[in-house]
C-alpha positions as a LaTeX table, in Angstrom:
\begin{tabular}{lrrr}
\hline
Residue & $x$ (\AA) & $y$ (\AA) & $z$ (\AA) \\
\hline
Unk1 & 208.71 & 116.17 & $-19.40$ \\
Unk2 & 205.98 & 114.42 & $-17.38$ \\
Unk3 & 207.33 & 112.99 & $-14.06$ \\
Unk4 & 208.29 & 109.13 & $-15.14$ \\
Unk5 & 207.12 & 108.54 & $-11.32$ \\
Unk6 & 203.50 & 109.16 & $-11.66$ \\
Unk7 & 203.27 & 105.68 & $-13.15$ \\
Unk8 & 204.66 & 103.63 & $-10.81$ \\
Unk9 & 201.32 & 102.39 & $-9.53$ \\
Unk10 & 199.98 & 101.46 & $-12.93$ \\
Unk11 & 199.73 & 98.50 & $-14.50$ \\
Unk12 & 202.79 & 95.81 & $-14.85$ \\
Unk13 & 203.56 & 96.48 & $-19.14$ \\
Unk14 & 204.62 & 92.93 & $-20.82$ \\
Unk15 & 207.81 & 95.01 & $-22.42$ \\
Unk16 & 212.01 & 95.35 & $-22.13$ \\
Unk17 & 212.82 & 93.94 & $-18.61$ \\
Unk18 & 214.37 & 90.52 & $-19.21$ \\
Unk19 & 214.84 & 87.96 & $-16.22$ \\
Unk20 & 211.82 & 88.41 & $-14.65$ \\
Unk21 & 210.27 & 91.82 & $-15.38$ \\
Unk22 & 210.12 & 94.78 & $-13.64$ \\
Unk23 & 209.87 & 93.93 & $-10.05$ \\
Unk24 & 208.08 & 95.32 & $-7.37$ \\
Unk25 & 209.86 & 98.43 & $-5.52$ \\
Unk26 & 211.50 & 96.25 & $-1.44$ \\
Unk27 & 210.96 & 93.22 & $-3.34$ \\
Unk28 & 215.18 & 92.94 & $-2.58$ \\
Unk29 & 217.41 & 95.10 & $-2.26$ \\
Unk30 & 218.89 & 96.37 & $-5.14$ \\
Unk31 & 222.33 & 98.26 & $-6.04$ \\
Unk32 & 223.15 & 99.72 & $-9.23$ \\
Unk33 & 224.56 & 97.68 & $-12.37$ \\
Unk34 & 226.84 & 99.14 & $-14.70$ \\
Unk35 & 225.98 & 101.77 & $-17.56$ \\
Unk36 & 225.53 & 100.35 & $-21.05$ \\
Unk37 & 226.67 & 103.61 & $-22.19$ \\
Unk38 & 229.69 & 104.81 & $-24.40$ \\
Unk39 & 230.09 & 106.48 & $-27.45$ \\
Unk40 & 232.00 & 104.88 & $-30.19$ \\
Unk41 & 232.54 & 104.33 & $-33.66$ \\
Unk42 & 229.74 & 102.51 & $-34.41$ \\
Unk43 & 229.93 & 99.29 & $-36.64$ \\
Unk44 & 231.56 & 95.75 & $-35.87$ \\
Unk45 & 235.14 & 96.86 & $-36.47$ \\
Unk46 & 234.44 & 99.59 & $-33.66$ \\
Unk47 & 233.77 & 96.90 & $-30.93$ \\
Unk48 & 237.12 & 94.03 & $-30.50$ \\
Unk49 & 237.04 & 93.82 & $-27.19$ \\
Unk50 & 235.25 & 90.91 & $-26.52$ \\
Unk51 & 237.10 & 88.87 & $-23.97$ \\
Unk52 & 236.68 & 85.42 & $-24.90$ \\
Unk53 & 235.28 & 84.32 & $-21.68$ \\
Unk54 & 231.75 & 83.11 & $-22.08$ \\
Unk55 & 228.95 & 85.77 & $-20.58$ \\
Unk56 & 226.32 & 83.42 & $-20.99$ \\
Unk57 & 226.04 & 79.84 & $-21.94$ \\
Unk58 & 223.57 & 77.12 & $-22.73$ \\
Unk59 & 224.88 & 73.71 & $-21.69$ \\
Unk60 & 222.99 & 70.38 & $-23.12$ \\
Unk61 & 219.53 & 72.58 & $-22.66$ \\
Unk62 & 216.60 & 70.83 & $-23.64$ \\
Unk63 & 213.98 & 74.15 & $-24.25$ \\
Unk64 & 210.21 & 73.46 & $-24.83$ \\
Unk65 & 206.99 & 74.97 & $-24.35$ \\
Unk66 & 204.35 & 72.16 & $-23.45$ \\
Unk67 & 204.79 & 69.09 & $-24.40$ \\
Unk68 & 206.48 & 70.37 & $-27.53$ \\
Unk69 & 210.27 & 70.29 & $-27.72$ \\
Unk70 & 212.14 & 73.20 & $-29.85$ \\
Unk71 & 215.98 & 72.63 & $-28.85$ \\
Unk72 & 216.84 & 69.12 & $-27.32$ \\
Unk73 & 220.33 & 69.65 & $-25.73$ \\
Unk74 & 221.56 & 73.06 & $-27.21$ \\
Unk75 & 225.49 & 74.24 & $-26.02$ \\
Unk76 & 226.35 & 77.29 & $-27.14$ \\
Unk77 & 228.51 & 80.14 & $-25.85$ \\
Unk78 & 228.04 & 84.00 & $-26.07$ \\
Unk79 & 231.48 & 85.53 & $-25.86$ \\
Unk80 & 231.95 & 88.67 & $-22.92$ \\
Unk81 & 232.17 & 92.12 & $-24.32$ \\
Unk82 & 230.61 & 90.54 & $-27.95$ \\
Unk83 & 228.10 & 91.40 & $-30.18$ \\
Unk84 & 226.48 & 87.79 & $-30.63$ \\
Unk85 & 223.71 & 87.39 & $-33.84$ \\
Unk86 & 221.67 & 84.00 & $-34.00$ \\
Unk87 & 220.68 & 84.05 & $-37.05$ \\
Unk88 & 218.43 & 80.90 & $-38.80$ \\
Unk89 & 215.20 & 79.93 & $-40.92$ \\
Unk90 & 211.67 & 80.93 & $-39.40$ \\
Unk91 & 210.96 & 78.70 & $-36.81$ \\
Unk92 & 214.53 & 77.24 & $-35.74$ \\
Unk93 & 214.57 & 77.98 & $-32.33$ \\
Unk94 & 216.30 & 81.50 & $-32.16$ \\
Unk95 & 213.80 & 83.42 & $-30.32$ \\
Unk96 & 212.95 & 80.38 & $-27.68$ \\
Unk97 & 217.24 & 80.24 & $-27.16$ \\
Unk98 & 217.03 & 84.06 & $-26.42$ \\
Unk99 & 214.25 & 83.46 & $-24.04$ \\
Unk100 & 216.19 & 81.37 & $-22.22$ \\
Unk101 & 219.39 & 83.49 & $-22.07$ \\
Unk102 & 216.41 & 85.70 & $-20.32$ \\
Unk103 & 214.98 & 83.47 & $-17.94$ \\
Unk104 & 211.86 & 84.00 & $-18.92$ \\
Unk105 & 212.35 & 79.76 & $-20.32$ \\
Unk106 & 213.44 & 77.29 & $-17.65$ \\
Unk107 & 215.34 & 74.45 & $-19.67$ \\
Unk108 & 213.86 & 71.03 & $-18.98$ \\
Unk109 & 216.83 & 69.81 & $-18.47$ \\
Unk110 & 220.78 & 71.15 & $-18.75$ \\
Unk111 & 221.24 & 74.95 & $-17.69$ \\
Unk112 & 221.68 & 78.25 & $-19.04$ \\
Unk113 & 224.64 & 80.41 & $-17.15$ \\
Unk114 & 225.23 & 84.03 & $-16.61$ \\
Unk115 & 229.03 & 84.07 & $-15.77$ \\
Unk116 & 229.27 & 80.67 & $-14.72$ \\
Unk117 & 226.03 & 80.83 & $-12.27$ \\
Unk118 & 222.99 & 78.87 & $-13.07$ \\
Unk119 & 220.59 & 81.48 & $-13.70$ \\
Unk120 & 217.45 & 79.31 & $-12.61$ \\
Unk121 & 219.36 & 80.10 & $-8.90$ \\
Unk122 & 219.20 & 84.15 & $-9.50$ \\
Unk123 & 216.67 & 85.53 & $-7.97$ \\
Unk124 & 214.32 & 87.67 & $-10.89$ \\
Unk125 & 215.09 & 91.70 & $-9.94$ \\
Unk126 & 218.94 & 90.64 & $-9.29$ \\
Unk127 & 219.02 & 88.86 & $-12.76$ \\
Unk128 & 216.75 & 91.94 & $-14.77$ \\
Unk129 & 219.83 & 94.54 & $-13.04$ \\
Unk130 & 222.10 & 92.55 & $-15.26$ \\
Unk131 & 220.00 & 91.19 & $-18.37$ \\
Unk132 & 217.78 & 93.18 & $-20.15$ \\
Unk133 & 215.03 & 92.25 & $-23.03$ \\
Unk134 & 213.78 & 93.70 & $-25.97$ \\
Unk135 & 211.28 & 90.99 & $-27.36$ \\
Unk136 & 209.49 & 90.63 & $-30.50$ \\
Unk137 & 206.20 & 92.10 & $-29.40$ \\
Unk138 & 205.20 & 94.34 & $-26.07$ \\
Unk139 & 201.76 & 95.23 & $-24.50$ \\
Unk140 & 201.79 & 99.12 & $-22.90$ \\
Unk141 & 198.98 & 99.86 & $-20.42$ \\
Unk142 & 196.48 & 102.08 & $-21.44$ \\
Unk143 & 197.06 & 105.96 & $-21.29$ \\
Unk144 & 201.04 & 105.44 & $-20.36$ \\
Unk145 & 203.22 & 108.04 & $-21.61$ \\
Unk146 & 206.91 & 107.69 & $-23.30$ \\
Unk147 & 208.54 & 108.92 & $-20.08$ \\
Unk148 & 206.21 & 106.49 & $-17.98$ \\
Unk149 & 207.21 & 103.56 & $-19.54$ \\
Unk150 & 211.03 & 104.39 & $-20.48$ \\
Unk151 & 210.77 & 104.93 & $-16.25$ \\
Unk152 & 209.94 & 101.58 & $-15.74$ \\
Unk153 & 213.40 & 100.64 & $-17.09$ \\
Unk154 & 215.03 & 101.42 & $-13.47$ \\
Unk155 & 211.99 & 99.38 & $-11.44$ \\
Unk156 & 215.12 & 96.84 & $-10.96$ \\
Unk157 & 217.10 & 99.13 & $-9.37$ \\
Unk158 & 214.77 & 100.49 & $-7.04$ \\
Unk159 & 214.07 & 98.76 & $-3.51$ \\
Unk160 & 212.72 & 99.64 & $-0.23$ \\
Unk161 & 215.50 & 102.21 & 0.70 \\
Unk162 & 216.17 & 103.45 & $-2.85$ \\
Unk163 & 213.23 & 104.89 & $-4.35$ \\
Unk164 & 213.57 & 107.35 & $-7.82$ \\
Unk165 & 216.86 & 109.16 & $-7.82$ \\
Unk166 & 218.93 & 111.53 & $-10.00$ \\
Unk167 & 220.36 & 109.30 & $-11.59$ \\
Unk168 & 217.28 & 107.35 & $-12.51$ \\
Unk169 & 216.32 & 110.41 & $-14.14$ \\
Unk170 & 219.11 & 110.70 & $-16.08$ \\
Unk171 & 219.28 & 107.37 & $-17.25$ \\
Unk172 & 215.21 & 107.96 & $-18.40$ \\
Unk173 & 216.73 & 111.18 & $-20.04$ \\
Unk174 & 220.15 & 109.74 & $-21.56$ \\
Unk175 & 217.43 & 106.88 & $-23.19$ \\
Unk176 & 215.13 & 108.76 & $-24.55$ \\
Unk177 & 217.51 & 111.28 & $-26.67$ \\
Unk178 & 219.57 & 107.83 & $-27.92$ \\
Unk179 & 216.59 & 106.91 & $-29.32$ \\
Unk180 & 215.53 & 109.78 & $-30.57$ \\
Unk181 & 211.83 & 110.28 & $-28.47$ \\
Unk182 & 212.46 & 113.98 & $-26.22$ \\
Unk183 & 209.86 & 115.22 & $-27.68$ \\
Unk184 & 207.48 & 112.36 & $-27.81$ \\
Unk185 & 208.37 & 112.02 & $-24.18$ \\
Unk186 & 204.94 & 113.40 & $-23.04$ \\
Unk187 & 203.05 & 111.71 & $-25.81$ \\
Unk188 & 200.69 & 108.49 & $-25.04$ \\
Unk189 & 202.35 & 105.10 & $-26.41$ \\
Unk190 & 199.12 & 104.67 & $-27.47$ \\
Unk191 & 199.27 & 107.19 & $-30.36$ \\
Unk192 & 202.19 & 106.43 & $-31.82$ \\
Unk193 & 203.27 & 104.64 & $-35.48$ \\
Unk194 & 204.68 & 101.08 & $-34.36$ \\
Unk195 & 208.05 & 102.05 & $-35.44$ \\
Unk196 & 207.70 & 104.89 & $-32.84$ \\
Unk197 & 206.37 & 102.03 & $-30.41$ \\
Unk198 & 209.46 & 100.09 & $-30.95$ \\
Unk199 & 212.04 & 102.65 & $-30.06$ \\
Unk200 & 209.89 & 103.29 & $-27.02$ \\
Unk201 & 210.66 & 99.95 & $-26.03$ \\
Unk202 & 214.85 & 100.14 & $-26.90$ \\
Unk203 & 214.76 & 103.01 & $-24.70$ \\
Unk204 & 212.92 & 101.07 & $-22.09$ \\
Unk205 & 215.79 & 98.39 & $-22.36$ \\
Unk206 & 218.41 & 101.25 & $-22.75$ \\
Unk207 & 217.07 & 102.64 & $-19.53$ \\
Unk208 & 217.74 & 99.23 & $-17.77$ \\
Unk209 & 221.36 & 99.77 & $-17.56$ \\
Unk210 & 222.18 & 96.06 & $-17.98$ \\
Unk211 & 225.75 & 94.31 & $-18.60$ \\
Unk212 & 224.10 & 92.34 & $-21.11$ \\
Unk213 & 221.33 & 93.29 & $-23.84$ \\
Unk214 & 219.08 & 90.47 & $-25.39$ \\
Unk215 & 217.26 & 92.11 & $-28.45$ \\
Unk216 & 214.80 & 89.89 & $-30.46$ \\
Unk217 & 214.12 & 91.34 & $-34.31$ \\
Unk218 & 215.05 & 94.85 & $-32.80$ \\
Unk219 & 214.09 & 96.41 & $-36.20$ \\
Unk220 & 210.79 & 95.13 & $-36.86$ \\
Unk221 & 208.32 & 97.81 & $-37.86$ \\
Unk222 & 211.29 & 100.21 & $-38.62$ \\
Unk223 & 211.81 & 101.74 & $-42.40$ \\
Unk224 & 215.40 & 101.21 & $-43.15$ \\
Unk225 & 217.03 & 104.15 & $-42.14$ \\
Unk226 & 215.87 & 103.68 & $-38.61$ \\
Unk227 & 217.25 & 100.14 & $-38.64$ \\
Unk228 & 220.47 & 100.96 & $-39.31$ \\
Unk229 & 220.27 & 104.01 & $-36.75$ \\
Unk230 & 218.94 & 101.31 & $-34.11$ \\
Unk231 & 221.77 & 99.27 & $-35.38$ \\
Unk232 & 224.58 & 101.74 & $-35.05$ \\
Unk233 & 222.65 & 102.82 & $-31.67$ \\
Unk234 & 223.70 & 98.89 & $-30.32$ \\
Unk235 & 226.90 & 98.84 & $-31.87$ \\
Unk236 & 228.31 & 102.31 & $-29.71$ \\
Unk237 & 226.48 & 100.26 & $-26.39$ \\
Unk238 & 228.48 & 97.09 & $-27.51$ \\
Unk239 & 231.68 & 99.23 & $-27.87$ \\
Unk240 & 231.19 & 100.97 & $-24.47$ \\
Unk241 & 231.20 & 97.17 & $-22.70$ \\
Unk242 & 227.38 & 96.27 & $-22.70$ \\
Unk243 & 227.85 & 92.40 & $-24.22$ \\
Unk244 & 224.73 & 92.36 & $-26.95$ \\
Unk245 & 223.09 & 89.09 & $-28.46$ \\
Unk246 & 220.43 & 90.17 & $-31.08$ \\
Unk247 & 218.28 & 87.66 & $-33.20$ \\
Unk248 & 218.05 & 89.17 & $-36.85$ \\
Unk249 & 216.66 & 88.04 & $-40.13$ \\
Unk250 & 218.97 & 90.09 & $-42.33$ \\
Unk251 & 222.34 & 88.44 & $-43.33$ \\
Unk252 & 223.61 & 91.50 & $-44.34$ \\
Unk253 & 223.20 & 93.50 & $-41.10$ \\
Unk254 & 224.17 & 90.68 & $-39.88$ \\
Unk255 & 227.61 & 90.05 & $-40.86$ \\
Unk256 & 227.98 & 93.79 & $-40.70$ \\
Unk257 & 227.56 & 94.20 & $-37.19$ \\
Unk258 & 228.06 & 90.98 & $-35.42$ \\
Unk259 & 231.22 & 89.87 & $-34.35$ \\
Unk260 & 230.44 & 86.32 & $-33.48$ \\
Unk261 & 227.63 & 84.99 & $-35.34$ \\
Unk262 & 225.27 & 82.08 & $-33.70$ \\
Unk263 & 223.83 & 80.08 & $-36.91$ \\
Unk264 & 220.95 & 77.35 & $-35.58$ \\
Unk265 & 218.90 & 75.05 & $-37.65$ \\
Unk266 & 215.79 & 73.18 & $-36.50$ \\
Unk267 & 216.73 & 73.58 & $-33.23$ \\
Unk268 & 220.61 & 73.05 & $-33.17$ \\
Unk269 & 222.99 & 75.46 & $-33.45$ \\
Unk270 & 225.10 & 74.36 & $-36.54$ \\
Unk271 & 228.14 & 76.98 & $-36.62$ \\
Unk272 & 229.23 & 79.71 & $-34.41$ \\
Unk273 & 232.18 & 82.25 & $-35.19$ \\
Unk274 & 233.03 & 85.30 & $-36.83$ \\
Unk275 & 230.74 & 86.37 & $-39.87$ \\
Unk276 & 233.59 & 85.98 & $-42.55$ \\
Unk277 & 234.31 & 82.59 & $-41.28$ \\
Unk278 & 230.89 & 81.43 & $-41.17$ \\
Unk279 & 229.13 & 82.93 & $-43.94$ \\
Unk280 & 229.82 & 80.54 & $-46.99$ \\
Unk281 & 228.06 & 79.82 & $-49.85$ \\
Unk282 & 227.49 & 76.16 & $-48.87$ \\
Unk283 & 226.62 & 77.61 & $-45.24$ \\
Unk284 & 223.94 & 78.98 & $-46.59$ \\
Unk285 & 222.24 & 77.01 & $-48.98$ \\
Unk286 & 222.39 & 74.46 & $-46.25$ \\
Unk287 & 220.97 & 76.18 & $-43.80$ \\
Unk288 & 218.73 & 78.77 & $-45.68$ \\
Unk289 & 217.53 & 76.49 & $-48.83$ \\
Unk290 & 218.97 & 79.24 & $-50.61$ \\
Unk291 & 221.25 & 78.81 & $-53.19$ \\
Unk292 & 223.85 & 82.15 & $-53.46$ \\
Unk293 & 227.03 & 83.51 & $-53.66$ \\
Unk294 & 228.96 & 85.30 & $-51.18$ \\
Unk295 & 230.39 & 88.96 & $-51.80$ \\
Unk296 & 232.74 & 91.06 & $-49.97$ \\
Unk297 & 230.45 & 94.39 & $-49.25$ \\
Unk298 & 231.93 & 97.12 & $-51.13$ \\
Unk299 & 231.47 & 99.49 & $-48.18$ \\
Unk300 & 232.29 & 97.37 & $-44.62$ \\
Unk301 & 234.26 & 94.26 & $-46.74$ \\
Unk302 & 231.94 & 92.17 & $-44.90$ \\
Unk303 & 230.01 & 88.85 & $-46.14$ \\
Unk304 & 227.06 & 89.73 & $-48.24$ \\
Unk305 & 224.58 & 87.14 & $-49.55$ \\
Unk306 & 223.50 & 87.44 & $-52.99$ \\
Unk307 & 220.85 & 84.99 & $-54.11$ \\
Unk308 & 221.51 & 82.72 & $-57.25$ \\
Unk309 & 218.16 & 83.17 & $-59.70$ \\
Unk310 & 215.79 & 79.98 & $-58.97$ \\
\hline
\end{tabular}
């Protein structure tokens, strides 16, 4: 495999390194954040240890862009040790809440908390050791490899007396065969499918080593079987301790692997709890436009939405 290190002077990639990006190596020093590792069953019924104690909360947040206002005083919690889905119409303000929980969005007002600490007062590589990104769409510099840009996962844990390590490589390594890429490791990102792209970018996140995973429509460009794999990939993080909040478009996966569900409508979140609880009929014609009726999957026993003919 190339050596991830040869990038490091490249170009900054617009990818996986929530609150703040990958940081420049002495920008602070930096020490080692948990493993998001751990094998386990996967699905939702694999993963009940979710504390109850909020990770990360958004209290009265007003979020914008410009002069134009997407959530005006949001409050929501995200459950330690969960695996949080906001789910919602196009356009409700799921991605711009997830931004937030990433402090890459400063709320106009209110605050966002990681653990009870306004994250506004974190500084960016201390935050990124702690909350990684996956976001919608990424930007890879020009002739970077697999292994160069799953390396740039540790940047946050690097500083001025802890260059790359052992266990940097290890944690490129450990990445790159969860998502299965070892031998696309030496290939350029460049000449991949997108689907390929995108797992290049979960094991760029994976890499990150972060207490807390923000993924936003982790499956886009994937065929279905990879979804679920990437799925059942997050679910065995979520059961080893790693506390994931994932924005998804499918009610199904959904309410298969979520155990606390985030539902938000035109900016507001409108119900939060477990899928079964929150997945009604009424639920969702309310929120979706879309009238339905609500299954027990024959394989999980989990909600599943079937639309009424219209």
């Amino acid at each position: 495999m190339t050596d991830p290190t040869d990038a490091s002077g490249a170009d900054g990639a617009d990818g996986a390194f929530g609150a703040g990006g990958p940081a420049r190596p002495g920008a602070d020093d930096a020490t080692g954040a948990p493993g998001a590792g751990g094998a386990a069953r996967p699905g939702a019924d694999g993963a009940t240890g979710a504390s109850g104690a909020p990770r990360l909360s958004a209290r009265a947040a007003h979020l914008a862009y410009d002069r134009r206002t997407v959530s005006a005083g949001v409050d929501v919690d995200v459950r330690d040790g969960s695996f949080t889905v906001i789910v919602g119409p196009n356009a409700c303000g799921k991605s711009t809440l997830l931004r937030a929980f990433a402090r890459l969005l400063k709320p106009r007002s209110g605050a966002v908390l990681l653990d009870g600490q306004d994250l506004a007062g974190l500084a960016p590589k201390q935050a990124a050791r702690r909350i990684g990104l996956l976001p919608q769409t990424s930007t890879a510099p020009d002739g970077i490899t697999v292994a160069e840009l799953v390396a740039r996962g540790r940047y946050p844990h690097q500083g001025l007396f802890r260059q790359w390590t052992d266990a940097d490589r290890a944690a490129v390594d450990d990445a790159l065969a969860q998502t299965d890429l070892v031998d696309l490791a030496d290939r350029d990102v460049d000449e991949l499918s997108g689907g390929q792209r995108q797992r290049v970018w979960v094991a760029t996140a994976l890499a990150q080593q972060t207490e807390v995973l923000l993924l936003d429509e982790p499956t886009t460009y994937l065929d279905v079987a990879h979804q679920y794999d990437l799925l059942d990939l997050f679910a065995r993080l979520h059961a080893g301790g790693t506390t994931v909040v994932a924005v998804l478009h499918d009610l199904a996966q959904a309410a298969r692997y979520a155990t606390d569900l985030v539902v938000m409508r035109d900016g507001d979140v409108v119900a939060t709890g477990a899928p079964a609880d929150v997945l009604t009929e009424e639920l969702v014609e309310r929120v979706f436009d879309l009238p339905c009726v609500v299954v027990p999957d024959p394989v999980t026993g989990t909600p599943l939405v079937v639309p009424r003919r219209r």
